[in-house]
Amino acid sequence: MRVAFRTLGCKVNQVESEQLKEEFIRQGYEIVDYDREADIYIINTCTVTHTSDRKSRSAIRRAIRQQPGAVTVAIGCLAQVNPEQLEAIEGINLVVGNDQKENLPSIIRDYMATQPMTAEVYRGSFARDSGLKTVNYSRPHKRTRGFIKIQDGCENHCSYCIVPQARGPVRSKKPLQVLEEIERMLELGYREVVLTGIHTGLYAYDITDWDLSRLIQEIFEQIKGEYRIRLSSIEPLEVSRPLLDIMASESRLCRHLHIPLQSGSDRILKAMNRRYDRSYYRELLQRVQEQIPGIALTTDIMVGFPGEREGDFQQSLDLLKQLPVYDLHVFPYSLRRGTVAAEMDEQVDEAEKHRRSKILIELGKELKQRFINKLQGQTMQVLIEKKIGPHLYQGLSDNYVPVQVHSAKDITGQFITTTLRVDGIPLRVDNKS
């Protein structure tokens, strides 16, 4: 039988879809592209914003229109938080929450055996001690970069965020499991592995005597060879000195940290329940930059949080101009029912959110160009990811800058040490030597 996947949202969702594909293949199914005819369509949904909800529903309806006789299954965060919304879509067969996602092949098999007349919903509560399964990667990929989920869940309860309801409490993959998955990925040809999670910095919160920095140190001690490790987003309060010490001394740990800010206003940060202030964040980034020269620091910034006035927005703008930031991910606030912020007064209208977003996006372009310009003449190791033209290849530096390299031979998947020349095009560094 043929199975097609459509995945929305974060890298964790992407990893979980890959994990499910591995399991379906192991059980004899064929994985096909989403726009092809399939017997089963699986939509891994996202609910972080109302736009995510809309895109998830649209993907489900597209599958139903494309192949009315197929089994259409919604899984993921929207299925966990609001299964009723998806169950109401005419033609849907199964709605499976995150807590049941790993059991999906057997759930679908049972459904197809009984063929009930109405949609079925599988959703329960998360168990802190449930643990995370090891993924037995078996399929080689053309991609050079792979992702491993090292933890799930979040307990920060930021006032705007629905993720704790969608993902449950913090659960970490055991260190040995992580090592096994990395070794398998390297055997399959990956050269870079990204450690990701819903709250990556809280890895091993539930494992005695371990934390993220110890895991990374163990990876480099146990796994030899030419590869590199990259971290996904990490919260400001979890950027530890041991972690920075490893990054400063170990060339295989990429010089790139994504540290969400969300707001530059202390008043708004407090309302968001973010547990740090603008001074802490500024000093943190300055310390990181001093200890790790050339590091790429990227961040999230939200506009239009309830009660955010023009003065608060200007504080965010002013702070960002001072920070050694390479890239901004700008998000307009999206009301999520069931969160504290949804009940707050002074909801900001959409036009004002759009105006503020546009200003920050333009600032982000300036910050990006400022960072790239500093790379002129630097020698850097680049992992070549793909061919983009005759004798022209594109790769990524360890500090997250796209690099183009001319080569008469195929260098895809190789580490290349090269001197960089900035060609003036935003987001691109070109080596013509």
GROMACS .gro file of C-alpha atoms in nm:
model
  433
    1MET     CA    1   0.000   0.000   0.000
    2ARG     CA    2   0.113   0.354  -0.076
    3VAL     CA    3   0.146   0.617   0.197
    4ALA     CA    4   0.192   0.992   0.139
    5PHE     CA    5   0.299   1.245   0.403
    6ARG     CA    6   0.246   1.620   0.432
    7THR     CA    7   0.429   1.778   0.727
    8LEU     CA    8   0.366   2.126   0.861
    9GLY     CA    9   0.542   2.320   1.134
   10CYS     CA   10   0.865   2.274   1.323
   11LYS     CA   11   1.169   2.053   1.274
   12VAL     CA   12   1.042   1.816   1.542
   13ASN     CA   13   0.737   1.746   1.328
   14GLN     CA   14   0.968   1.686   1.031
   15VAL     CA   15   1.176   1.440   1.233
   16GLU     CA   16   0.867   1.256   1.356
   17SER     CA   17   0.736   1.222   1.001
   18GLU     CA   18   1.069   1.069   0.897
   19GLN     CA   19   1.047   0.833   1.193
   20LEU     CA   20   0.698   0.724   1.085
   21LYS     CA   21   0.812   0.674   0.726
   22GLU     CA   22   1.083   0.439   0.850
   23GLU     CA   23   0.824   0.239   1.043
   24PHE     CA   24   0.580   0.218   0.752
   25ILE     CA   25   0.858   0.101   0.518
   26ARG     CA   26   0.962  -0.161   0.773
   27GLN     CA   27   0.603  -0.291   0.769
   28GLY     CA   28   0.595  -0.319   0.390
   29TYR     CA   29   0.434   0.009   0.283
   30GLU     CA   30   0.558   0.226  -0.005
   31ILE     CA   31   0.619   0.598   0.059
   32VAL     CA   32   0.509   0.825  -0.229
   33ASP     CA   33   0.503   1.201  -0.285
   34TYR     CA   34   0.202   1.385  -0.147
   35ASP     CA   35   0.077   1.494  -0.490
   36ARG     CA   36   0.069   1.135  -0.616
   37GLU     CA   37  -0.210   0.883  -0.582
   38ALA     CA   38  -0.191   0.702  -0.247
   39ASP     CA   39  -0.397   0.467  -0.033
   40ILE     CA   40  -0.323   0.657   0.287
   41TYR     CA   41  -0.260   1.031   0.331
   42ILE     CA   42  -0.104   1.143   0.659
   43ILE     CA   43  -0.103   1.512   0.748
   44ASN     CA   44   0.125   1.601   1.039
   45THR     CA   45  -0.040   1.920   1.163
   46CYS     CA   46   0.081   2.233   1.342
   47THR     CA   47  -0.115   2.468   1.569
   48VAL     CA   48   0.140   2.728   1.682
   49THR     CA   49  -0.059   3.005   1.504
   50HIS     CA   50  -0.401   3.044   1.345
   51THR     CA   51  -0.223   3.038   1.007
   52SER     CA   52  -0.082   2.695   1.097
   53ASP     CA   53  -0.434   2.576   1.176
   54ARG     CA   54  -0.561   2.700   0.839
   55LYS     CA   55  -0.275   2.539   0.645
   56SER     CA   56  -0.331   2.210   0.828
   57ARG     CA   57  -0.703   2.205   0.742
   58SER     CA   58  -0.625   2.298   0.382
   59ALA     CA   59  -0.378   2.010   0.346
   60ILE     CA   60  -0.636   1.766   0.483
   61ARG     CA   61  -0.907   1.886   0.244
   62ARG     CA   62  -0.667   1.866  -0.049
   63ALA     CA   63  -0.596   1.500   0.026
   64ILE     CA   64  -0.967   1.420   0.051
   65ARG     CA   65  -1.037   1.591  -0.284
   66GLN     CA   66  -0.738   1.429  -0.450
   67GLN     CA   67  -0.828   1.074  -0.353
   68PRO     CA   68  -1.176   1.044  -0.195
   69GLY     CA   69  -1.141   0.668  -0.145
   70ALA     CA   70  -0.813   0.689   0.044
   71VAL     CA   71  -0.774   0.688   0.421
   72THR     CA   72  -0.701   1.045   0.535
   73VAL     CA   73  -0.528   1.081   0.872
   74ALA     CA   74  -0.454   1.397   1.070
   75ILE     CA   75  -0.182   1.368   1.333
   76GLY     CA   76   0.029   1.611   1.534
   77CYS     CA   77  -0.024   1.922   1.740
   78LEU     CA   78  -0.359   2.044   1.605
   79ALA     CA   79  -0.490   1.688   1.636
   80GLN     CA   80  -0.378   1.689   2.001
   81VAL     CA   81  -0.509   2.032   2.100
   82ASN     CA   82  -0.828   2.058   1.898
   83PRO     CA   83  -0.931   1.720   1.755
   84GLU     CA   84  -1.294   1.830   1.727
   85GLN     CA   85  -1.196   2.092   1.468
   86LEU     CA   86  -1.043   1.823   1.248
   87GLU     CA   87  -1.303   1.556   1.316
   88ALA     CA   88  -1.563   1.794   1.170
   89ILE     CA   89  -1.393   1.796   0.827
   90GLU     CA   90  -1.606   1.591   0.589
   91GLY     CA   91  -1.419   1.289   0.459
   92ILE     CA   92  -1.152   1.262   0.727
   93ASN     CA   93  -1.101   0.914   0.869
   94LEU     CA   94  -0.863   0.938   1.165
   95VAL     CA   95  -0.746   1.209   1.405
   96VAL     CA   96  -0.443   1.100   1.610
   97GLY     CA   97  -0.282   1.317   1.877
   98ASN     CA   98   0.088   1.344   1.957
   99ASP     CA   99   0.057   1.106   2.249
  100GLN     CA  100  -0.054   0.829   2.010
  101LYS     CA  101   0.156   0.925   1.706
  102GLU     CA  102   0.413   0.647   1.753
  103ASN     CA  103   0.132   0.388   1.735
  104LEU     CA  104   0.006   0.518   1.402
  105PRO     CA  105   0.073   0.211   1.181
  106SER     CA  106  -0.128  -0.019   1.410
  107ILE     CA  107  -0.406   0.241   1.450
  108ILE     CA  108  -0.443   0.269   1.072
  109ARG     CA  109  -0.428  -0.107   1.028
  110ASP     CA  110  -0.707  -0.159   1.284
  111TYR     CA  111  -0.915   0.117   1.125
  112MET     CA  112  -0.887  -0.033   0.776
  113ALA     CA  113  -0.979  -0.376   0.910
  114THR     CA  114  -1.303  -0.253   1.068
  115GLN     CA  115  -1.387   0.034   0.827
  116PRO     CA  116  -1.612   0.236   1.062
  117MET     CA  117  -1.858   0.482   0.910
  118THR     CA  118  -1.736   0.786   1.107
  119ALA     CA  119  -1.403   0.945   1.190
  120GLU     CA  120  -1.219   0.805   1.491
  121VAL     CA  121  -1.014   1.013   1.737
  122TYR     CA  122  -0.713   0.880   1.928
  123ARG     CA  123  -0.591   1.124   2.189
  124GLY     CA  124  -0.499   1.081   2.553
  125SER     CA  125  -0.269   1.234   2.813
  126PHE     CA  126   0.110   1.236   2.815
  127ALA     CA  127   0.306   1.022   3.061
  128ARG     CA  128   0.630   1.178   3.184
  129ASP     CA  129   0.793   0.836   3.211
  130SER     CA  130   0.681   0.716   2.868
  131GLY     CA  131   1.026   0.770   2.715
  132LEU     CA  132   1.116   0.828   2.351
  133LYS     CA  133   1.175   0.551   2.100
  134THR     CA  134   1.502   0.500   1.917
  135VAL     CA  135   1.468   0.567   1.544
  136ASN     CA  136   1.626   0.293   1.334
  137TYR     CA  137   1.724   0.499   1.030
  138SER     CA  138   1.765   0.280   0.724
  139ARG     CA  139   1.709   0.498   0.416
  140PRO     CA  140   2.006   0.679   0.262
  141HIS     CA  141   1.930   1.037   0.159
  142LYS     CA  142   2.086   1.282  -0.084
  143ARG     CA  143   2.076   1.543   0.191
  144THR     CA  144   2.392   1.611   0.390
  145ARG     CA  145   2.216   1.730   0.705
  146GLY     CA  146   2.000   1.511   0.929
  147PHE     CA  147   1.791   1.583   1.237
  148ILE     CA  148   1.761   1.387   1.561
  149LYS     CA  149   1.494   1.456   1.820
  150ILE     CA  150   1.663   1.436   2.160
  151GLN     CA  151   1.368   1.549   2.372
  152ASP     CA  152   0.998   1.635   2.362
  153GLY     CA  153   0.767   1.850   2.571
  154CYS     CA  154   0.784   2.188   2.742
  155GLU     CA  155   0.688   2.316   3.086
  156ASN     CA  156   0.776   2.685   3.055
  157HIS     CA  157   0.414   2.789   2.996
  158CYS     CA  158   0.484   3.118   2.820
  159SER     CA  159   0.154   3.302   2.832
  160TYR     CA  160   0.108   3.309   2.453
  161CYS     CA  161   0.210   2.950   2.377
  162ILE     CA  162  -0.005   2.642   2.319
  163VAL     CA  163   0.293   2.404   2.292
  164PRO     CA  164   0.280   2.263   2.651
  165GLN     CA  165  -0.077   2.147   2.582
  166ALA     CA  166   0.024   2.005   2.245
  167ARG     CA  167   0.344   1.833   2.356
  168GLY     CA  168   0.312   1.751   2.726
  169PRO     CA  169   0.587   1.743   2.990
  170VAL     CA  170   0.960   1.721   2.921
  171ARG     CA  171   1.078   1.373   2.818
  172SER     CA  172   1.434   1.308   2.704
  173LYS     CA  173   1.585   1.040   2.486
  174LYS     CA  174   1.849   0.839   2.671
  175PRO     CA  175   2.211   0.937   2.587
  176LEU     CA  176   2.290   0.593   2.444
  177GLN     CA  177   1.989   0.622   2.211
  178VAL     CA  178   2.114   0.957   2.083
  179LEU     CA  179   2.463   0.818   2.020
  180GLU     CA  180   2.321   0.519   1.832
  181GLU     CA  181   2.108   0.741   1.609
  182ILE     CA  182   2.398   0.974   1.528
  183GLU     CA  183   2.624   0.680   1.439
  184ARG     CA  184   2.355   0.539   1.212
  185MET     CA  185   2.306   0.874   1.037
  186LEU     CA  186   2.678   0.906   0.973
  187GLU     CA  187   2.682   0.552   0.831
  188LEU     CA  188   2.404   0.656   0.590
  189GLY     CA  189   2.613   0.945   0.461
  190TYR     CA  190   2.499   1.246   0.660
  191ARG     CA  191   2.782   1.485   0.746
  192GLU     CA  192   2.595   1.719   0.981
  193VAL     CA  193   2.347   1.621   1.252
  194VAL     CA  194   2.114   1.875   1.412
  195LEU     CA  195   2.004   1.802   1.768
  196THR     CA  196   1.648   1.923   1.800
  197GLY     CA  197   1.355   1.913   2.038
  198ILE     CA  198   1.059   2.111   2.159
  199HIS     CA  199   1.273   2.252   2.442
  200THR     CA  200   1.624   2.140   2.351
  201GLY     CA  201   1.799   2.322   2.635
  202LEU     CA  202   1.609   2.114   2.890
  203TYR     CA  203   1.753   1.790   2.757
  204ALA     CA  204   1.801   1.543   3.047
  205TYR     CA  205   1.582   1.747   3.282
  206ASP     CA  206   1.435   1.403   3.359
  207ILE     CA  207   1.766   1.206   3.356
  208THR     CA  208   1.986   1.212   3.666
  209ASP     CA  209   2.339   1.355   3.629
  210TRP     CA  210   2.300   1.450   3.262
  211ASP     CA  211   2.240   1.773   3.073
  212LEU     CA  212   2.281   1.903   2.718
  213SER     CA  213   2.648   1.996   2.752
  214ARG     CA  214   2.740   1.653   2.889
  215LEU     CA  215   2.554   1.486   2.603
  216ILE     CA  216   2.747   1.691   2.346
  217GLN     CA  217   3.079   1.617   2.516
  218GLU     CA  218   2.993   1.245   2.514
  219ILE     CA  219   2.911   1.258   2.143
  220PHE     CA  220   3.253   1.396   2.055
  221GLU     CA  221   3.436   1.157   2.287
  222GLN     CA  222   3.256   0.847   2.162
  223ILE     CA  223   3.207   0.919   1.792
  224LYS     CA  224   3.520   0.992   1.590
  225GLY     CA  225   3.541   1.118   1.234
  226GLU     CA  226   3.473   1.422   1.019
  227TYR     CA  227   3.123   1.546   1.092
  228ARG     CA  228   2.962   1.831   1.277
  229ILE     CA  229   2.682   1.882   1.528
  230ARG     CA  230   2.443   2.175   1.519
  231LEU     CA  231   2.197   2.278   1.789
  232SER     CA  232   1.842   2.392   1.729
  233SER     CA  233   1.677   2.670   1.931
  234ILE     CA  234   1.787   2.711   2.293
  235GLU     CA  235   1.631   2.937   2.555
  236PRO     CA  236   1.836   3.226   2.706
  237LEU     CA  237   1.838   3.080   3.057
  238GLU     CA  238   1.977   2.749   2.928
  239VAL     CA  239   2.286   2.879   2.748
  240SER     CA  240   2.531   2.743   3.005
  241ARG     CA  241   2.901   2.813   3.049
  242PRO     CA  242   2.993   2.445   2.994
  243LEU     CA  243   2.803   2.454   2.664
  244LEU     CA  244   2.989   2.766   2.551
  245ASP     CA  245   3.322   2.617   2.661
  246ILE     CA  246   3.263   2.315   2.436
  247MET     CA  247   3.162   2.535   2.143
  248ALA     CA  248   3.473   2.749   2.187
  249SER     CA  249   3.707   2.448   2.190
  250GLU     CA  250   3.542   2.187   1.964
  251SER     CA  251   3.538   2.267   1.591
  252ARG     CA  252   3.278   1.998   1.524
  253LEU     CA  253   3.015   2.192   1.720
  254CYS     CA  254   2.876   2.457   1.486
  255ARG     CA  255   2.918   2.820   1.586
  256HIS     CA  256   2.550   2.896   1.565
  257LEU     CA  257   2.292   2.950   1.839
  258HIS     CA  258   1.928   3.042   1.793
  259ILE     CA  259   1.829   3.215   2.118
  260PRO     CA  260   1.470   3.349   2.122
  261LEU     CA  261   1.423   3.704   2.254
  262GLN     CA  262   1.047   3.755   2.184
  263SER     CA  263   1.043   4.114   2.313
  264GLY     CA  264   1.284   4.389   2.410
  265SER     CA  265   1.040   4.536   2.662
  266ASP     CA  266   1.075   4.419   3.021
  267ARG     CA  267   0.705   4.487   3.078
  268ILE     CA  268   0.605   4.264   2.787
  269LEU     CA  269   0.860   3.994   2.876
  270LYS     CA  270   0.704   3.972   3.221
  271ALA     CA  271   0.355   3.947   3.072
  272MET     CA  272   0.484   3.673   2.843
  273ASN     CA  273   0.621   3.482   3.146
  274ARG     CA  274   0.967   3.473   2.988
  275ARG     CA  275   1.167   3.489   3.318
  276TYR     CA  276   1.453   3.714   3.197
  277ASP     CA  277   1.487   4.082   3.112
  278ARG     CA  278   1.645   4.281   2.831
  279SER     CA  279   1.966   4.342   3.025
  280TYR     CA  280   2.018   3.971   3.086
  281TYR     CA  281   1.964   3.895   2.718
  282ARG     CA  282   2.199   4.171   2.599
  283GLU     CA  283   2.476   4.064   2.836
  284LEU     CA  284   2.430   3.699   2.738
  285LEU     CA  285   2.474   3.765   2.366
  286GLN     CA  286   2.773   3.991   2.428
  287ARG     CA  287   2.936   3.721   2.641
  288VAL     CA  288   2.870   3.455   2.379
  289GLN     CA  289   3.016   3.669   2.102
  290GLU     CA  290   3.328   3.747   2.305
  291GLN     CA  291   3.391   3.382   2.389
  292ILE     CA  292   3.315   3.246   2.040
  293PRO     CA  293   3.435   3.485   1.766
  294GLY     CA  294   3.242   3.454   1.440
  295ILE     CA  295   2.940   3.286   1.597
  296ALA     CA  296   2.606   3.338   1.423
  297LEU     CA  297   2.339   3.442   1.671
  298THR     CA  298   1.981   3.428   1.548
  299THR     CA  299   1.662   3.505   1.735
  300ASP     CA  300   1.282   3.512   1.739
  301ILE     CA  301   1.096   3.837   1.797
  302MET     CA  302   0.720   3.869   1.840
  303VAL     CA  303   0.516   4.177   1.754
  304GLY     CA  304   0.165   4.266   1.866
  305PHE     CA  305   0.155   4.077   2.195
  306PRO     CA  306  -0.150   4.194   2.395
  307GLY     CA  307  -0.072   4.528   2.557
  308GLU     CA  308   0.236   4.594   2.342
  309ARG     CA  309   0.232   4.969   2.288
  310GLU     CA  310   0.447   5.178   2.058
  311GLY     CA  311   0.697   5.240   2.337
  312ASP     CA  312   0.736   4.865   2.396
  313PHE     CA  313   0.787   4.805   2.027
  314GLN     CA  314   1.051   5.080   2.012
  315GLN     CA  315   1.234   4.914   2.302
  316SER     CA  316   1.247   4.591   2.099
  317LEU     CA  317   1.370   4.781   1.795
  318ASP     CA  318   1.638   4.968   1.991
  319LEU     CA  319   1.763   4.653   2.166
  320LEU     CA  320   1.790   4.456   1.842
  321LYS     CA  321   2.000   4.732   1.686
  322GLN     CA  322   2.248   4.691   1.973
  323LEU     CA  323   2.273   4.313   1.959
  324PRO     CA  324   2.528   4.107   1.761
  325VAL     CA  325   2.246   3.927   1.579
  326TYR     CA  326   2.276   3.768   1.233
  327ASP     CA  327   1.911   3.693   1.156
  328LEU     CA  328   1.563   3.772   1.290
  329HIS     CA  329   1.260   3.546   1.273
  330VAL     CA  330   0.970   3.790   1.306
  331PHE     CA  331   0.631   3.659   1.421
  332PRO     CA  332   0.304   3.849   1.469
  333TYR     CA  333   0.127   3.738   1.787
  334SER     CA  334  -0.145   3.481   1.718
  335LEU     CA  335  -0.423   3.432   1.973
  336ARG     CA  336  -0.438   3.072   2.094
  337ARG     CA  337  -0.745   2.967   2.291
  338GLY     CA  338  -0.649   2.802   2.617
  339THR     CA  339  -0.349   3.028   2.680
  340VAL     CA  340  -0.325   3.307   2.938
  341ALA     CA  341  -0.259   3.572   2.672
  342ALA     CA  342  -0.584   3.491   2.493
  343GLU     CA  343  -0.774   3.646   2.785
  344MET     CA  344  -0.560   3.959   2.811
  345ASP     CA  345  -0.687   4.308   2.735
  346GLU     CA  346  -0.542   4.541   2.470
  347GLN     CA  347  -0.529   4.296   2.183
  348VAL     CA  348  -0.333   4.462   1.900
  349ASP     CA  349  -0.508   4.488   1.562
  350GLU     CA  350  -0.374   4.304   1.258
  351ALA     CA  351  -0.279   4.617   1.063
  352GLU     CA  352  -0.053   4.734   1.346
  353LYS     CA  353   0.104   4.388   1.374
  354HIS     CA  354   0.177   4.400   1.002
  355ARG     CA  355   0.337   4.746   1.029
  356ARG     CA  356   0.563   4.643   1.313
  357SER     CA  357   0.655   4.315   1.141
  358LYS     CA  358   0.756   4.500   0.826
  359ILE     CA  359   0.986   4.734   1.021
  360LEU     CA  360   1.160   4.444   1.196
  361ILE     CA  361   1.195   4.243   0.875
  362GLU     CA  362   1.377   4.538   0.716
  363LEU     CA  363   1.601   4.565   1.022
  364GLY     CA  364   1.672   4.193   0.992
  365LYS     CA  365   1.799   4.243   0.637
  366GLU     CA  366   2.038   4.512   0.759
  367LEU     CA  367   2.167   4.296   1.045
  368LYS     CA  368   2.217   4.003   0.809
  369GLN     CA  369   2.418   4.209   0.562
  370ARG     CA  370   2.626   4.356   0.846
  371PHE     CA  371   2.720   4.008   0.963
  372ILE     CA  372   2.800   3.879   0.615
  373ASN     CA  373   3.018   4.179   0.530
  374LYS     CA  374   3.246   4.092   0.823
  375LEU     CA  375   3.326   3.756   0.661
  376GLN     CA  376   3.523   3.913   0.374
  377GLY     CA  377   3.857   3.736   0.337
  378GLN     CA  378   3.797   3.482   0.614
  379THR     CA  379   3.896   3.119   0.567
  380MET     CA  380   3.616   2.886   0.664
  381GLN     CA  381   3.511   2.523   0.637
  382VAL     CA  382   3.196   2.472   0.430
  383LEU     CA  383   2.982   2.160   0.398
  384ILE     CA  384   2.870   2.136   0.034
  385GLU     CA  385   2.501   2.046   0.021
  386LYS     CA  386   2.396   2.058  -0.346
  387LYS     CA  387   2.481   2.146  -0.704
  388ILE     CA  388   2.301   2.460  -0.822
  389GLY     CA  389   2.451   2.513  -1.169
  390PRO     CA  390   2.730   2.409  -1.408
  391HIS     CA  391   3.039   2.368  -1.188
  392LEU     CA  392   2.862   2.564  -0.913
  393TYR     CA  393   2.781   2.422  -0.569
  394GLN     CA  394   2.618   2.561  -0.258
  395GLY     CA  395   2.696   2.474   0.099
  396LEU     CA  396   2.668   2.601   0.453
  397SER     CA  397   2.940   2.727   0.683
  398ASP     CA  398   2.938   2.616   1.044
  399ASN     CA  399   2.809   2.963   1.135
  400TYR     CA  400   2.506   2.922   0.912
  401VAL     CA  401   2.601   3.127   0.607
  402PRO     CA  402   2.519   3.000   0.254
  403VAL     CA  403   2.837   2.974   0.046
  404GLN     CA  404   2.879   2.918  -0.328
  405VAL     CA  405   3.186   2.730  -0.452
  406HIS     CA  406   3.301   2.675  -0.812
  407SER     CA  407   3.442   2.330  -0.879
  408ALA     CA  408   3.504   2.121  -1.191
  409LYS     CA  409   3.444   1.801  -0.994
  410ASP     CA  410   3.144   1.692  -0.789
  411ILE     CA  411   3.204   1.801  -0.429
  412THR     CA  412   2.854   1.736  -0.291
  413GLY     CA  413   2.869   1.610   0.067
  414GLN     CA  414   3.231   1.717   0.118
  415PHE     CA  415   3.386   1.961   0.363
  416ILE     CA  416   3.572   2.233   0.172
  417THR     CA  417   3.807   2.487   0.331
  418THR     CA  418   3.790   2.810   0.133
  419THR     CA  419   3.856   3.183   0.154
  420LEU     CA  420   3.535   3.380   0.134
  421ARG     CA  421   3.461   3.676  -0.087
  422VAL     CA  422   3.141   3.870  -0.024
  423ASP     CA  423   2.976   3.953  -0.356
  424GLY     CA  424   2.722   4.202  -0.223
  425ILE     CA  425   2.418   3.978  -0.266
  426PRO     CA  426   2.227   3.946   0.067
  427LEU     CA  427   2.249   3.604   0.229
  428ARG     CA  428   2.517   3.482  -0.009
  429VAL     CA  429   2.894   3.456   0.015
  430ASP     CA  430   3.074   3.361  -0.304
  431ASN     CA  431   3.415   3.199  -0.349
  432LYS     CA  432   3.555   3.243  -0.699
  433SER     CA  433   3.907   3.116  -0.637
   0.00000   0.00000   0.00000
